[in-house]
Coordinates of C-alpha atoms in Angstrom, one line a residue:
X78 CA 65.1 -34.0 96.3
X79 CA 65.6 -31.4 93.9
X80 CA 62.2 -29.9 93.9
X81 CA 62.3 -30.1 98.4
X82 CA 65.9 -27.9 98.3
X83 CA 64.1 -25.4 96.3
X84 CA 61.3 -25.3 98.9
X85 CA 58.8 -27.2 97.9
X86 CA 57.0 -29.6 99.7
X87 CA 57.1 -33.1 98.0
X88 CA 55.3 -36.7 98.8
X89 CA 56.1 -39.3 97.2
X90 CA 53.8 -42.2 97.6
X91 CA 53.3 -46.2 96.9
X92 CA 49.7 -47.0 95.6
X93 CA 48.0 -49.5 98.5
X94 CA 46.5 -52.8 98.3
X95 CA 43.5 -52.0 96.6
X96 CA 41.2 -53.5 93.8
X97 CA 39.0 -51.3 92.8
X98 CA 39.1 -47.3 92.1
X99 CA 36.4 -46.9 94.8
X100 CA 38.9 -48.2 97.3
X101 CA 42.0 -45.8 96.2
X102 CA 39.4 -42.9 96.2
X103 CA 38.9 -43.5 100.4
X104 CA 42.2 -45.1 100.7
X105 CA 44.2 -41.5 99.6
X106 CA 41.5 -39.7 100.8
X107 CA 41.8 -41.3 104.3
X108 CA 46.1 -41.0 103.7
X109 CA 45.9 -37.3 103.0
X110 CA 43.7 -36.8 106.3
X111 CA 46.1 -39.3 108.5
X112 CA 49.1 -36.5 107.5
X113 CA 46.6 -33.7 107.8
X114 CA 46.7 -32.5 104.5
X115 CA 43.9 -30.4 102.5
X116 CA 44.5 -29.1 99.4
X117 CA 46.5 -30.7 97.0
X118 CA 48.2 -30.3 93.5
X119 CA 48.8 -34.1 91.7
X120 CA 51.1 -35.3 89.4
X121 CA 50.9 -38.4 88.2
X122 CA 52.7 -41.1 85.5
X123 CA 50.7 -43.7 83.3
X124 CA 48.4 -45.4 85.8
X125 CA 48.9 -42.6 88.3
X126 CA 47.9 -40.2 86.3
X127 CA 44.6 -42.1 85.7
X128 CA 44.2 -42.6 89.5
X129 CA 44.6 -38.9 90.2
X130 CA 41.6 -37.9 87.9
X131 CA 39.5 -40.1 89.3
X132 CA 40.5 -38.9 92.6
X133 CA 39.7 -35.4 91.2
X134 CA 36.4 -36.2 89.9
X135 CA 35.3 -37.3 93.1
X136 CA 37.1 -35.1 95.5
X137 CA 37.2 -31.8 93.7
X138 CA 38.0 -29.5 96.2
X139 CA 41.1 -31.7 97.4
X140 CA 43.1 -31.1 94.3
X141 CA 43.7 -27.7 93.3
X142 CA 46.3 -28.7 89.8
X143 CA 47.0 -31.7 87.8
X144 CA 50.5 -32.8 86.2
X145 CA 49.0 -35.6 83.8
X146 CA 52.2 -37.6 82.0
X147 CA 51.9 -40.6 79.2
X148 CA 48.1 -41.3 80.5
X149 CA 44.6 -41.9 79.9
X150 CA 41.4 -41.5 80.5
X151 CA 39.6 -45.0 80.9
X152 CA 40.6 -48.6 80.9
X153 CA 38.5 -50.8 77.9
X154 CA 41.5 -51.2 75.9
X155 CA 43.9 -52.7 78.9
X156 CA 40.4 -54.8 80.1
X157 CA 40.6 -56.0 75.9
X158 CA 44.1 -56.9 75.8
X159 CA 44.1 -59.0 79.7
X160 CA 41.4 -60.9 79.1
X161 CA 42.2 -63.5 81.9
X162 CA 42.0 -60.4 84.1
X163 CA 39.2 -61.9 86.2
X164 CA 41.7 -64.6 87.2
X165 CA 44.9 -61.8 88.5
X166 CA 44.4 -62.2 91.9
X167 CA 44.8 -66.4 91.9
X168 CA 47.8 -65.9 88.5
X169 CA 51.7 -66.8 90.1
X170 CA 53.7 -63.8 90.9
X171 CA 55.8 -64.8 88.3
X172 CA 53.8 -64.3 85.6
X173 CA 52.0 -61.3 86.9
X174 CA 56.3 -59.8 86.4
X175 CA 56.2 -61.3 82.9
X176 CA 53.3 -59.5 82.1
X177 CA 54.7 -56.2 83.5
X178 CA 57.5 -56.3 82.1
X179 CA 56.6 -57.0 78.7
X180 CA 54.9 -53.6 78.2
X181 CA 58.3 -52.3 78.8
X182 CA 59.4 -51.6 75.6
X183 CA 62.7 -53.7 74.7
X184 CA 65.4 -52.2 72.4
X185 CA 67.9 -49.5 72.2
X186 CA 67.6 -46.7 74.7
X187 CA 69.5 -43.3 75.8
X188 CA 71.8 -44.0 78.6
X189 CA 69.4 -42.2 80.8
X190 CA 66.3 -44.2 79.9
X191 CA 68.3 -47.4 80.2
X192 CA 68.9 -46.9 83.4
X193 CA 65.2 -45.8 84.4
X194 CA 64.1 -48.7 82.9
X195 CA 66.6 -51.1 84.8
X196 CA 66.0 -49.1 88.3
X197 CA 61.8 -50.1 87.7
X198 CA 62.5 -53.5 86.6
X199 CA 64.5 -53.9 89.8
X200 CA 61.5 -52.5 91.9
X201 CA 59.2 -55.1 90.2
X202 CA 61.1 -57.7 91.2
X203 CA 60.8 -56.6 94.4
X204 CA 57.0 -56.1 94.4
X205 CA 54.8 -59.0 96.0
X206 CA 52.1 -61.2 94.1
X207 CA 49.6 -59.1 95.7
X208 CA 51.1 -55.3 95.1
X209 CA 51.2 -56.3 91.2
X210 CA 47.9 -58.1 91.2
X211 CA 45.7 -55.1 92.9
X212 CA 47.5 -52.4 90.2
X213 CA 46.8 -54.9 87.6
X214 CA 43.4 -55.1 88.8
X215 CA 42.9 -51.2 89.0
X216 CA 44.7 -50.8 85.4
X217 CA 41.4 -53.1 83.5
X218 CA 39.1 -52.6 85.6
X219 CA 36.6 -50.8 83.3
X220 CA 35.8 -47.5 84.5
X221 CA 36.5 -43.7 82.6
X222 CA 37.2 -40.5 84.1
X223 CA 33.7 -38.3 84.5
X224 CA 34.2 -34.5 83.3
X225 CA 36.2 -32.7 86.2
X226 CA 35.5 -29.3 88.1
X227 CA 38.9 -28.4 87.7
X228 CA 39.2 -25.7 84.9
X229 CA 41.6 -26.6 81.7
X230 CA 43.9 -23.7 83.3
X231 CA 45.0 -25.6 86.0
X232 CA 46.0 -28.8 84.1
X233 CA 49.6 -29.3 82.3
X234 CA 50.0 -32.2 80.0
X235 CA 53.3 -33.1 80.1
X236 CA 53.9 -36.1 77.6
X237 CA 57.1 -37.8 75.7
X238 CA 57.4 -38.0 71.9
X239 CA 59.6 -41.3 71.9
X240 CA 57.8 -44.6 73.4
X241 CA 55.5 -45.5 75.4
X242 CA 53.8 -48.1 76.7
X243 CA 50.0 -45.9 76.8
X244 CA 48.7 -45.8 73.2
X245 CA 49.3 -42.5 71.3
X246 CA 45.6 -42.8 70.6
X247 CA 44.9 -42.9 74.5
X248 CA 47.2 -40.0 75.3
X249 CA 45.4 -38.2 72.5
X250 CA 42.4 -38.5 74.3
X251 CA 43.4 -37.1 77.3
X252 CA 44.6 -33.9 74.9
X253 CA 40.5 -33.8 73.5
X254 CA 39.0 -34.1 76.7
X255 CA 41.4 -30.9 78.4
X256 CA 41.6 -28.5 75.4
X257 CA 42.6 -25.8 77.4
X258 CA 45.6 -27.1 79.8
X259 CA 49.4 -26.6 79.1
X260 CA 51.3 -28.7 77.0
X261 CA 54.8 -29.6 77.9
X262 CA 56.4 -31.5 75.8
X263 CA 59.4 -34.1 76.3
X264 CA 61.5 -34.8 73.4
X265 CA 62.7 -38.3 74.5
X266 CA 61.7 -39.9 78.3
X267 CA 60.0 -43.0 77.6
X268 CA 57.7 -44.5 80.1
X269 CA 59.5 -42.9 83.2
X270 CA 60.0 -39.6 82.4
X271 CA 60.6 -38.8 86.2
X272 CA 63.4 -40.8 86.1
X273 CA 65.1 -40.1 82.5
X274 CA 64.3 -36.3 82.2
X275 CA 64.2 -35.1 86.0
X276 CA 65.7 -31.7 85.5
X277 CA 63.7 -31.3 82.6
X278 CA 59.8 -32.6 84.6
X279 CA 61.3 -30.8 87.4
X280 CA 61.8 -27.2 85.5
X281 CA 58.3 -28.2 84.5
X282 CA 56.5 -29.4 87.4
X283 CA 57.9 -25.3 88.7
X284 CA 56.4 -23.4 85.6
X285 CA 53.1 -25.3 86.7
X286 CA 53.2 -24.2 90.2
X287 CA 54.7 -21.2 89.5
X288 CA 51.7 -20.8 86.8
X289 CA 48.9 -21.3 89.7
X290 CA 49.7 -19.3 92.4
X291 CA 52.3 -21.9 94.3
X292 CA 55.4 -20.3 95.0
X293 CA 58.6 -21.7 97.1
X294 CA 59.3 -21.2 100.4
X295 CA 63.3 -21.5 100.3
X296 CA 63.4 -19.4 104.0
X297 CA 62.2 -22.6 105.3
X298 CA 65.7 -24.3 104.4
X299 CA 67.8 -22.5 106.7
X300 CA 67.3 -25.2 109.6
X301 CA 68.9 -27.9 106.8
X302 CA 72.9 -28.3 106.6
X303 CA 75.1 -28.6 103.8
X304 CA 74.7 -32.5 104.3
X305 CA 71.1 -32.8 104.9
X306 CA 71.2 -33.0 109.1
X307 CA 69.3 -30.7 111.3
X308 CA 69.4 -29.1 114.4
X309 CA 65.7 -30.0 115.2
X310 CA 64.0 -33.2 116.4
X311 CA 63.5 -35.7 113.3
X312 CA 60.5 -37.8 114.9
X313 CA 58.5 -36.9 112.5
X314 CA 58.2 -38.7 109.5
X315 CA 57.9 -37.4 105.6
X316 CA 54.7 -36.4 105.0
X317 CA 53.7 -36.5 108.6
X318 CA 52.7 -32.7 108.8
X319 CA 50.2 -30.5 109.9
X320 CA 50.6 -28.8 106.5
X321 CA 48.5 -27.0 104.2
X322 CA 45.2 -27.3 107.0
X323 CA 42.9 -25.1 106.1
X324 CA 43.1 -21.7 109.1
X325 CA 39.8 -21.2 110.2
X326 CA 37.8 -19.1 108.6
X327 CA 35.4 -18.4 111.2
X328 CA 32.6 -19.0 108.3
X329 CA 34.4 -17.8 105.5
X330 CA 34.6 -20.4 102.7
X331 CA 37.5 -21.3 100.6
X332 CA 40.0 -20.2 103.1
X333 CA 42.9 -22.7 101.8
X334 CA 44.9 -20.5 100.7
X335 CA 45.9 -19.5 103.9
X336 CA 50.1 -20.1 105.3
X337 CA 50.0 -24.0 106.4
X338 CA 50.6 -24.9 110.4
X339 CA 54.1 -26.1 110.5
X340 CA 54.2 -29.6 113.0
X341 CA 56.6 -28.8 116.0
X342 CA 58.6 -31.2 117.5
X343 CA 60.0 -31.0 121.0
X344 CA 59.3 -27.4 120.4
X345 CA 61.3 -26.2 117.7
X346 CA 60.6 -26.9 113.6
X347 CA 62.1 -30.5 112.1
X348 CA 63.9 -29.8 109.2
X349 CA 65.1 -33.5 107.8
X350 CA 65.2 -33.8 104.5
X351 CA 63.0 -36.9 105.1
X352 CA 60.3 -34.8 107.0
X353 CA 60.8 -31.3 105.6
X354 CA 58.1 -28.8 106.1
X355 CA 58.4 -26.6 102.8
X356 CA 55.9 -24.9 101.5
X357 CA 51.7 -25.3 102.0
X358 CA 51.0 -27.1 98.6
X359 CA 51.6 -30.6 97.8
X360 CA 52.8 -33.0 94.9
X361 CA 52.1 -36.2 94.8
X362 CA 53.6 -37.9 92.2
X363 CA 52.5 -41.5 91.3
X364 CA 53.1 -43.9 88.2
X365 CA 52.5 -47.5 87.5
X366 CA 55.7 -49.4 89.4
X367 CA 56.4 -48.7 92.6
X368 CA 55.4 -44.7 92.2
X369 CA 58.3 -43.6 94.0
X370 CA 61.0 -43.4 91.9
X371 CA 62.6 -39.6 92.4
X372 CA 66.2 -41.0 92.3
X373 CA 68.8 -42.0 89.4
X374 CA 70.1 -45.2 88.9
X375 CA 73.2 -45.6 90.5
X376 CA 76.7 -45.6 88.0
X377 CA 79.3 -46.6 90.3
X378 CA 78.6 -50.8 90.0
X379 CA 79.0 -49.6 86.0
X380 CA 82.1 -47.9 86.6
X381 CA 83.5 -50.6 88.3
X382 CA 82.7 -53.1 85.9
X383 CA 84.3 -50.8 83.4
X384 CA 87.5 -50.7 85.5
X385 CA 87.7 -54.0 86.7
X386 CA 86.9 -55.4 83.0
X387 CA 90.1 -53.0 81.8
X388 CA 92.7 -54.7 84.6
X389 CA 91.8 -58.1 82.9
X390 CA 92.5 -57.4 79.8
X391 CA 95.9 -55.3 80.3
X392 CA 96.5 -58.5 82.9
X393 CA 95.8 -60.8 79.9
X394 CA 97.7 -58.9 77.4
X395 CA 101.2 -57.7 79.0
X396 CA 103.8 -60.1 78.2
X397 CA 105.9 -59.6 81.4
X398 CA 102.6 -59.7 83.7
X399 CA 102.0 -63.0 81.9
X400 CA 105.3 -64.4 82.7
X401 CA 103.8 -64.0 86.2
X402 CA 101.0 -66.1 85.6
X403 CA 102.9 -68.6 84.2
X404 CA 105.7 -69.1 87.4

């Protein structure tokens, strides 16, 4: 929400049912052509980040940037620590959670990561049997990411000092193999930076853009009200755009960089903030749970524990207002 306001154009998507990184690779591939997107710039969280250099090895001219956060760059030493792997898609849904859930490291956190942590464990309870068994599946299967097209330049590695649950000596990796992409560096975060540190990945994921050429379009705003309504039609959904398609080039290559069609609707531009038309480059920002986490944990139930919890004890406590209880 806070990147879309500035004029950016953000998608936020949920991995599919698939079981092997040959099926994501056609299964985005074939999402990105539904919505009629081209070019794109990734971002991506643990397992997503994996997922979106593999995509980029084998669909280079699709991603113009990477955003790589707490990842890796292949899968032996998950495969080596499940070894009853071969059995995830026949294991109980319960114990699939267990196993998810015990990566999650367990212990004293910021207020912040606490709550990041209990909004994910909220959306794997939510997940079914087979959602958890296919990212299981695509988290051991073992495969490594081949050397990319994409120069150093255009990646940022944006990791967290505190915990996490990808090996320091994985994420380490992932620093060897792209000596010449951006650091960015998170003081605290743990495993859902996203969701802990938003104004800080946000500031970040804008220096990035900023750094290759992909500015925001905040003009395109002016349709969107105070409280998010719009004059224009709304049929459209998020992401379902004609953005960022290549003009044609009448025979000119590597036209992308070109102003994106904007969709129409009923004549006249939808400006939601569920289907906003920003800007002609795309993030996609995925991560092992659910990969759509861009909101904070609500407070008020916590606030009205805390309030609620006061009234009993000044209830209990007040001699007079005990009297009352008594009669």
């Amino acid at each position: 929400m806070s990147l879309s306001l500035k004029g950016y154009r953000v998608i936020s998507i949920d991995i599919p049912q698939v079981w092997n990184h040959h099926e994501w690779i056609h299964a985005f591939e074939k999402f990105l052509d539904t919505i009629n997107v081209h070019h794109v710039h990734l971002y991506g969280t643990s397992l997503g980040g994996f997922l979106a250099q593999i995509f980029a090895q084998h669909r280079p001219r699709r991603v113009k940037s990477l955003v790589l956060s707490n990842t890796f760059l292949e899968t032996h030493k998950f495969a080596a620590a499940m070894p009853w792997s071969p059995l995830v898609s026949w294991t109980p849904s319960f114990l699939l959670k267990r196993h998810i859930l015990t990566g999650i490291h367990d212990g004293p956190h910021e207020p912040f990561i606490a709550d990041s942590v209990d909004f994910v464990v909220g959306q794997v309870e939510k997940l079914s049997r087979e959602d958890i068994s296919s990212r299981l599946s695509l988290n051991v299967n073992v495969t490594s990411v081949g050397p990319l097209l994409l120069p150093d330049s255009l990646i940022t590695i944006m990791d967290t000092n505190d915990y996490c649950a990808v090996p320091q000596e994985l994420k380490d990796q992932v620093s060897e193999r792209y000596p010449g992409a951006r650091r960015a560096v998170l003081k605290t975060g743990g495993d859902f930076p996203f969701l802990s540190r938003p104004d800080e990945v946000n500031l970040y994921l804008q220096l990035h853009l900023r750094r290759v050429g992909v500015e925001a379009k905040p003009d395109l705003l002016q349709g969107i009200s105070r409280d998010g309504s719009s004059g224009g039609s709304s049929d459209e959904k998020k992401g379902g755009g004609n953005l960022d398609k290549p003009p044609e080039d009448h025979g000119s290559p590597g036209a992308h960089d070109g102003g994106g069609h904007q969709p129409q609707a009923s004549g006249s531009e939808v400006h939601g903030l569920d289907d906003q038309i920003l800007t002609n480059r795309e993030i996609t920002s995925m991560t092992l749970g659910t990969l759509s986490f861009l909101m904070q944990a609500p407070y008020i139930p916590y606030l009205l524990q805390f309030f609620m919890g006061a009234l009993y004890i000044t209830w209990k406590r007040l001699p007079n207002i005990q009297n009352l209880r008594k009669i």
